[in-house]
Coordinates of C-alpha atoms in Angstrom, one line a residue:
Chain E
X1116 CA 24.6 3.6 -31.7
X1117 CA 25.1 6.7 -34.1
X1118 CA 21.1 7.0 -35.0
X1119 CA 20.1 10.2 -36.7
X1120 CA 16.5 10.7 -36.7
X1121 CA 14.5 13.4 -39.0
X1122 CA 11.4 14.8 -38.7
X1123 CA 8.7 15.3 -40.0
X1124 CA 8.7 12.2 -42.2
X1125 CA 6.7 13.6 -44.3
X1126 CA 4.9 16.9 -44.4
X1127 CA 2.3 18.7 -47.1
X1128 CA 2.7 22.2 -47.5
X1129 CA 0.3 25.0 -49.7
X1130 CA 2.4 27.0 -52.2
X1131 CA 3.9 30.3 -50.6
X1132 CA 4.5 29.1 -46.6
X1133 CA 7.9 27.6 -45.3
X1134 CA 8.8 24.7 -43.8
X1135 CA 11.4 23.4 -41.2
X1136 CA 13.0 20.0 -41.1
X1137 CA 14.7 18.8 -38.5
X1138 CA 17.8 16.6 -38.1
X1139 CA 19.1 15.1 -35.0
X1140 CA 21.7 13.0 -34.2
X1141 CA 20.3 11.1 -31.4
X1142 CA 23.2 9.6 -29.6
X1143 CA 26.3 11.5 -30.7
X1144 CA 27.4 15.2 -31.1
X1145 CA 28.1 16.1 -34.8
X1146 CA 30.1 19.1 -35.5
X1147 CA 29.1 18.1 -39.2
X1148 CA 25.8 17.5 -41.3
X1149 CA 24.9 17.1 -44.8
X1150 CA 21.5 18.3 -46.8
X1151 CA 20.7 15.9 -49.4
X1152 CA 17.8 16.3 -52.1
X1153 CA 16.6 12.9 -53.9
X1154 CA 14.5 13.0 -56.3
X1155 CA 12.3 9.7 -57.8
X1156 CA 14.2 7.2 -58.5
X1157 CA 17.5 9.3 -58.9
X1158 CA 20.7 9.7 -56.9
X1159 CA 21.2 11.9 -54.1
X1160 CA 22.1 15.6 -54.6
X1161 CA 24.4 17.4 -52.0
X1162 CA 22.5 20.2 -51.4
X1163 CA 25.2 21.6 -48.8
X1164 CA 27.1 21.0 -45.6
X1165 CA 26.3 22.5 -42.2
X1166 CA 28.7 22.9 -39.6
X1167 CA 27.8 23.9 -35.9
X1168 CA 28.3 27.2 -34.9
X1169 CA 29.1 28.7 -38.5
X1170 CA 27.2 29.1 -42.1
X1171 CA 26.5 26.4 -43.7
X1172 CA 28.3 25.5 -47.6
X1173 CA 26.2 25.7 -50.1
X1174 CA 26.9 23.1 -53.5
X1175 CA 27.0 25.3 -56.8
X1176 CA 23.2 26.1 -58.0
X1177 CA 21.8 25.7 -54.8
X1178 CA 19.8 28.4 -53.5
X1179 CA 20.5 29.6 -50.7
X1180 CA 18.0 32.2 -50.0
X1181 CA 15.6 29.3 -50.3
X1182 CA 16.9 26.5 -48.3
X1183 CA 18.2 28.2 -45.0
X1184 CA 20.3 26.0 -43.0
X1185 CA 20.8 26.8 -39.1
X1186 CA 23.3 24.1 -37.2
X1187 CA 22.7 25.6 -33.6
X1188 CA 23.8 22.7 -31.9
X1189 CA 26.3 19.4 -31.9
X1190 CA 22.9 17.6 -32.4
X1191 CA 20.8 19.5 -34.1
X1192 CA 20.8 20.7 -37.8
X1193 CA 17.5 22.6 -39.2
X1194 CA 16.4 23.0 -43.4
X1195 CA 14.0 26.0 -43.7
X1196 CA 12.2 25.7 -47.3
X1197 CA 11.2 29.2 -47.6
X1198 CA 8.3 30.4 -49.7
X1199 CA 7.9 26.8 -51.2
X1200 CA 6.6 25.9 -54.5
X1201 CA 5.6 22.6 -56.1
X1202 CA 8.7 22.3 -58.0
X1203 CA 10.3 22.2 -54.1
X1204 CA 8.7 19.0 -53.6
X1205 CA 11.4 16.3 -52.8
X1206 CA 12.8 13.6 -50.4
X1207 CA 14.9 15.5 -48.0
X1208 CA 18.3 13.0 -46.4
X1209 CA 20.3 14.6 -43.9
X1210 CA 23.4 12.7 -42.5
X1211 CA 25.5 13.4 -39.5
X1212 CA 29.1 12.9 -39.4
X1213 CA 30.8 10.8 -36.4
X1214 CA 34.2 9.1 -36.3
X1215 CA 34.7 9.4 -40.3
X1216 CA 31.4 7.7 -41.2
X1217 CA 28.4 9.2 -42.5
X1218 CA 25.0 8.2 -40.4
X1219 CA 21.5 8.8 -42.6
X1220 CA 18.4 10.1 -41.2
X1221 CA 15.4 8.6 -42.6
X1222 CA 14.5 11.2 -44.9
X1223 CA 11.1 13.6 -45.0
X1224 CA 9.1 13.8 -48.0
X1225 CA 7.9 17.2 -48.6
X1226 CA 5.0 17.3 -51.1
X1227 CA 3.8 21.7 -51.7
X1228 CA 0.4 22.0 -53.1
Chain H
X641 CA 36.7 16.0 -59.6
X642 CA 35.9 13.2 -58.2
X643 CA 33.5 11.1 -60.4
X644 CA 31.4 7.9 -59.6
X645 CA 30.4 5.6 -62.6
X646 CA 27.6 3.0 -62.5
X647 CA 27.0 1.6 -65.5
X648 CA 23.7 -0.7 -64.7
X649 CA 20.6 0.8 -64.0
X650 CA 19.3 -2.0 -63.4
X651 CA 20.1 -5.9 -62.7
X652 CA 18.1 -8.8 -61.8
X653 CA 19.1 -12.0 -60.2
X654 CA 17.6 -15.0 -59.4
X655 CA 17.2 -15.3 -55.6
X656 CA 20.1 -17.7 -53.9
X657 CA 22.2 -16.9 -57.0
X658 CA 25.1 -14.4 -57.4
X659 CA 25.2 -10.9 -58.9
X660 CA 28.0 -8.6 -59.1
X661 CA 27.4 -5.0 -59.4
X662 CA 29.8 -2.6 -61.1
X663 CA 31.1 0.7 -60.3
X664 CA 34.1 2.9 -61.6
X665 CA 35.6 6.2 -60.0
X666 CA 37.9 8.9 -61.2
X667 CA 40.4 10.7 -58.5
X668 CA 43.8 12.3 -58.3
X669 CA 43.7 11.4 -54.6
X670 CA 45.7 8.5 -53.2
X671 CA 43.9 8.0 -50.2
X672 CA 40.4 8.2 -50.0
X673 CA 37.3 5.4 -48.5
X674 CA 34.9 3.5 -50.9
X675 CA 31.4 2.6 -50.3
X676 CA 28.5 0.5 -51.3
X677 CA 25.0 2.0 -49.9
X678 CA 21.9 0.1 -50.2
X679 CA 18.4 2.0 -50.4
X680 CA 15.3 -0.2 -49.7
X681 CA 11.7 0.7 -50.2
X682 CA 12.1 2.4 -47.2
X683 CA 14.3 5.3 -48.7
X684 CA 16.8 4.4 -45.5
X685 CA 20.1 4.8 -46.3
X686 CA 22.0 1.6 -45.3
X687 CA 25.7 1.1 -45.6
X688 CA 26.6 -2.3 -46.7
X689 CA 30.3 -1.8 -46.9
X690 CA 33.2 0.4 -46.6
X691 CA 36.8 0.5 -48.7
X692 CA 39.8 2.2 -47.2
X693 CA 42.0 2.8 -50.4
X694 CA 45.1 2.1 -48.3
X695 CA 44.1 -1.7 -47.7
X696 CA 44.9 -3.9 -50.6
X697 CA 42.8 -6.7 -49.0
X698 CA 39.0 -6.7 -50.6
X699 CA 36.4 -6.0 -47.4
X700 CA 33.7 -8.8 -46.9
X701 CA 30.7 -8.3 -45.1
X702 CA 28.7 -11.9 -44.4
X703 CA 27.3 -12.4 -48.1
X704 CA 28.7 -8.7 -49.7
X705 CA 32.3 -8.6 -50.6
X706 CA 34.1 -6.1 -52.9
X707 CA 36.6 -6.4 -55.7
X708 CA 38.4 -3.4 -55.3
X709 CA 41.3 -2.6 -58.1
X710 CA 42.7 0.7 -57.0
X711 CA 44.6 0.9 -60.6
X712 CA 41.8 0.1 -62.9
X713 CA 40.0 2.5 -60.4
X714 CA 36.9 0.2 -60.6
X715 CA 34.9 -1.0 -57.3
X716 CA 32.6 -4.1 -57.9
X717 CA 30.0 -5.5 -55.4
X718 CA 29.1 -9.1 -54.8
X719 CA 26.6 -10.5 -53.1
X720 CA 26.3 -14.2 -53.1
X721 CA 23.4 -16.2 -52.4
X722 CA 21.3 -13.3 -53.1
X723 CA 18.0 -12.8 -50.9
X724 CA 14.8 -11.2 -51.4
X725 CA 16.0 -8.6 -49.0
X726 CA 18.6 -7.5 -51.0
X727 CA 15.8 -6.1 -53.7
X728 CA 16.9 -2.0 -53.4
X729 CA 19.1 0.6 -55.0
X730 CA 23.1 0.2 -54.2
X731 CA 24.8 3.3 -54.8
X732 CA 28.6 3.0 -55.2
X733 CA 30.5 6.2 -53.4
X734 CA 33.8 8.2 -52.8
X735 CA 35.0 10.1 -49.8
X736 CA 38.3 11.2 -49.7
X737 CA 40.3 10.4 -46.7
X738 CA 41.9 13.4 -45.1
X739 CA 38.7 15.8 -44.0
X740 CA 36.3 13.8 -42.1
X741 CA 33.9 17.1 -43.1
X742 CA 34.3 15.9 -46.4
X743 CA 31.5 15.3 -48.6
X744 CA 30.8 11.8 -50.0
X745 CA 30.1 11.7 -53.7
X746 CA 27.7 9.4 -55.0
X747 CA 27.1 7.2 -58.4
X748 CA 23.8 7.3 -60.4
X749 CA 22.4 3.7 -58.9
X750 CA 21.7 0.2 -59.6
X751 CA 17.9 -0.5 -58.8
X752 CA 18.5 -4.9 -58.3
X753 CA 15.9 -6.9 -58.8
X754 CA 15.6 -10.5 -56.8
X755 CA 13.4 -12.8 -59.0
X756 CA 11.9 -15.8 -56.5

């Protein structure tokens, strides 16, 4: 139990255009998510926290303009790259709370050409 | 703030040995959950074992066990008889305990290396 699926798993994008990945907690409702950046080799990076039916918490330095989070659902958390450049290019983790654990998607590596 | 210290970016061991990865934390909190996470290849965030800072007892899971000294603030990892499996990243983290909304907070990472 308490799989959280993502997708795409990986999607190439040209400079400019947006891009929207999904998070889904498959078999469990989760009134909280987390956006995590990872870059090569490094730690993850808390990008913010989304809770359903209200705006999402942005960590310091993260724009939010860029990196639109929606949380329409108890399953269902969205992460909207807007007008994405090269320097956007990451692994993307979300992770859906559920009885006081965290549970990790498998992460989508976005790569903007 | 809550910090997360590992001090080893990398570690090998030779496979069916034992290797014992180090972490520190800072907090003000008294009650708060502990964590070793292992990322394979894969990029799959695994969790190999939890800490409630409440339990004085050191959690063991199969072959992982901690050594958890809440004073010293420090929050080792052991895994005996080490597998070729166990090649990944561990990352060491902190959640407090009170808000299960709370974010987790994650060390650096030690990349371990299983020599055959």
């Amino acid at each position: 139990g308490a799989v959280v699926s993502q997708h795409p798993s990986w999607v190439i994008c040209k400079s400019g255009t947006s891009v929207k990945i999904e998070c889904r907690s498959l078999d469990f409702q989760a009134t909280t998510m987390f956006w995590y950046r990872q870059f090569p080799k490094q730690s993850l990076m808390l990008m913010a926290t989304s809770n359903e039916g209200s705006k999402a918490t942005y960590e310091q330095g993260v724009e939010k303009d860029k990196f639109l989070i929606n949380h329409a659902s108890l399953t269902l958390s969205t992460l909207t790259v807007t007008s994405a450049h090269p320097e956007d290019s990451s692994f993307y983790i979300c992770s859906a709370h559920y009885y006081y654990e965290q549970y990790f998607g498998p992460g989508t590596r976005l790569t903007v050409t | 703030a809550q910090t997360v210290t590992q001090s080893q970016p990398e570690m090998s061991v030779q496979e069916a040995e034992t290797v014992t990865l180090s972490c520190t934390y800072d907090t003000s909190e008294s009650d708060y959950y502990l964590f070793w996470y292992k990322q394979p290849p894969s990029r799959q965030m695994i969790l190999v074992i939890r800490q409630e800072a409440y339990k004085q007892q050191n959690a063991t899971e199969n072959r992982f066990s901690v050594n958890f000294q809440k004073a010293a603030k420090s929050f080792s990892l052991k895994i005996s008889d080490s597998q070729l499996g166990d090649a990944a990243m561990y990352f060491c983290a902190y959640r407090r305990y009170y808000s299960r909304d709370d974010k987790i907070i994650f060390g650096k990472g030690t990349r371990l290396h299983i020599l055959p």
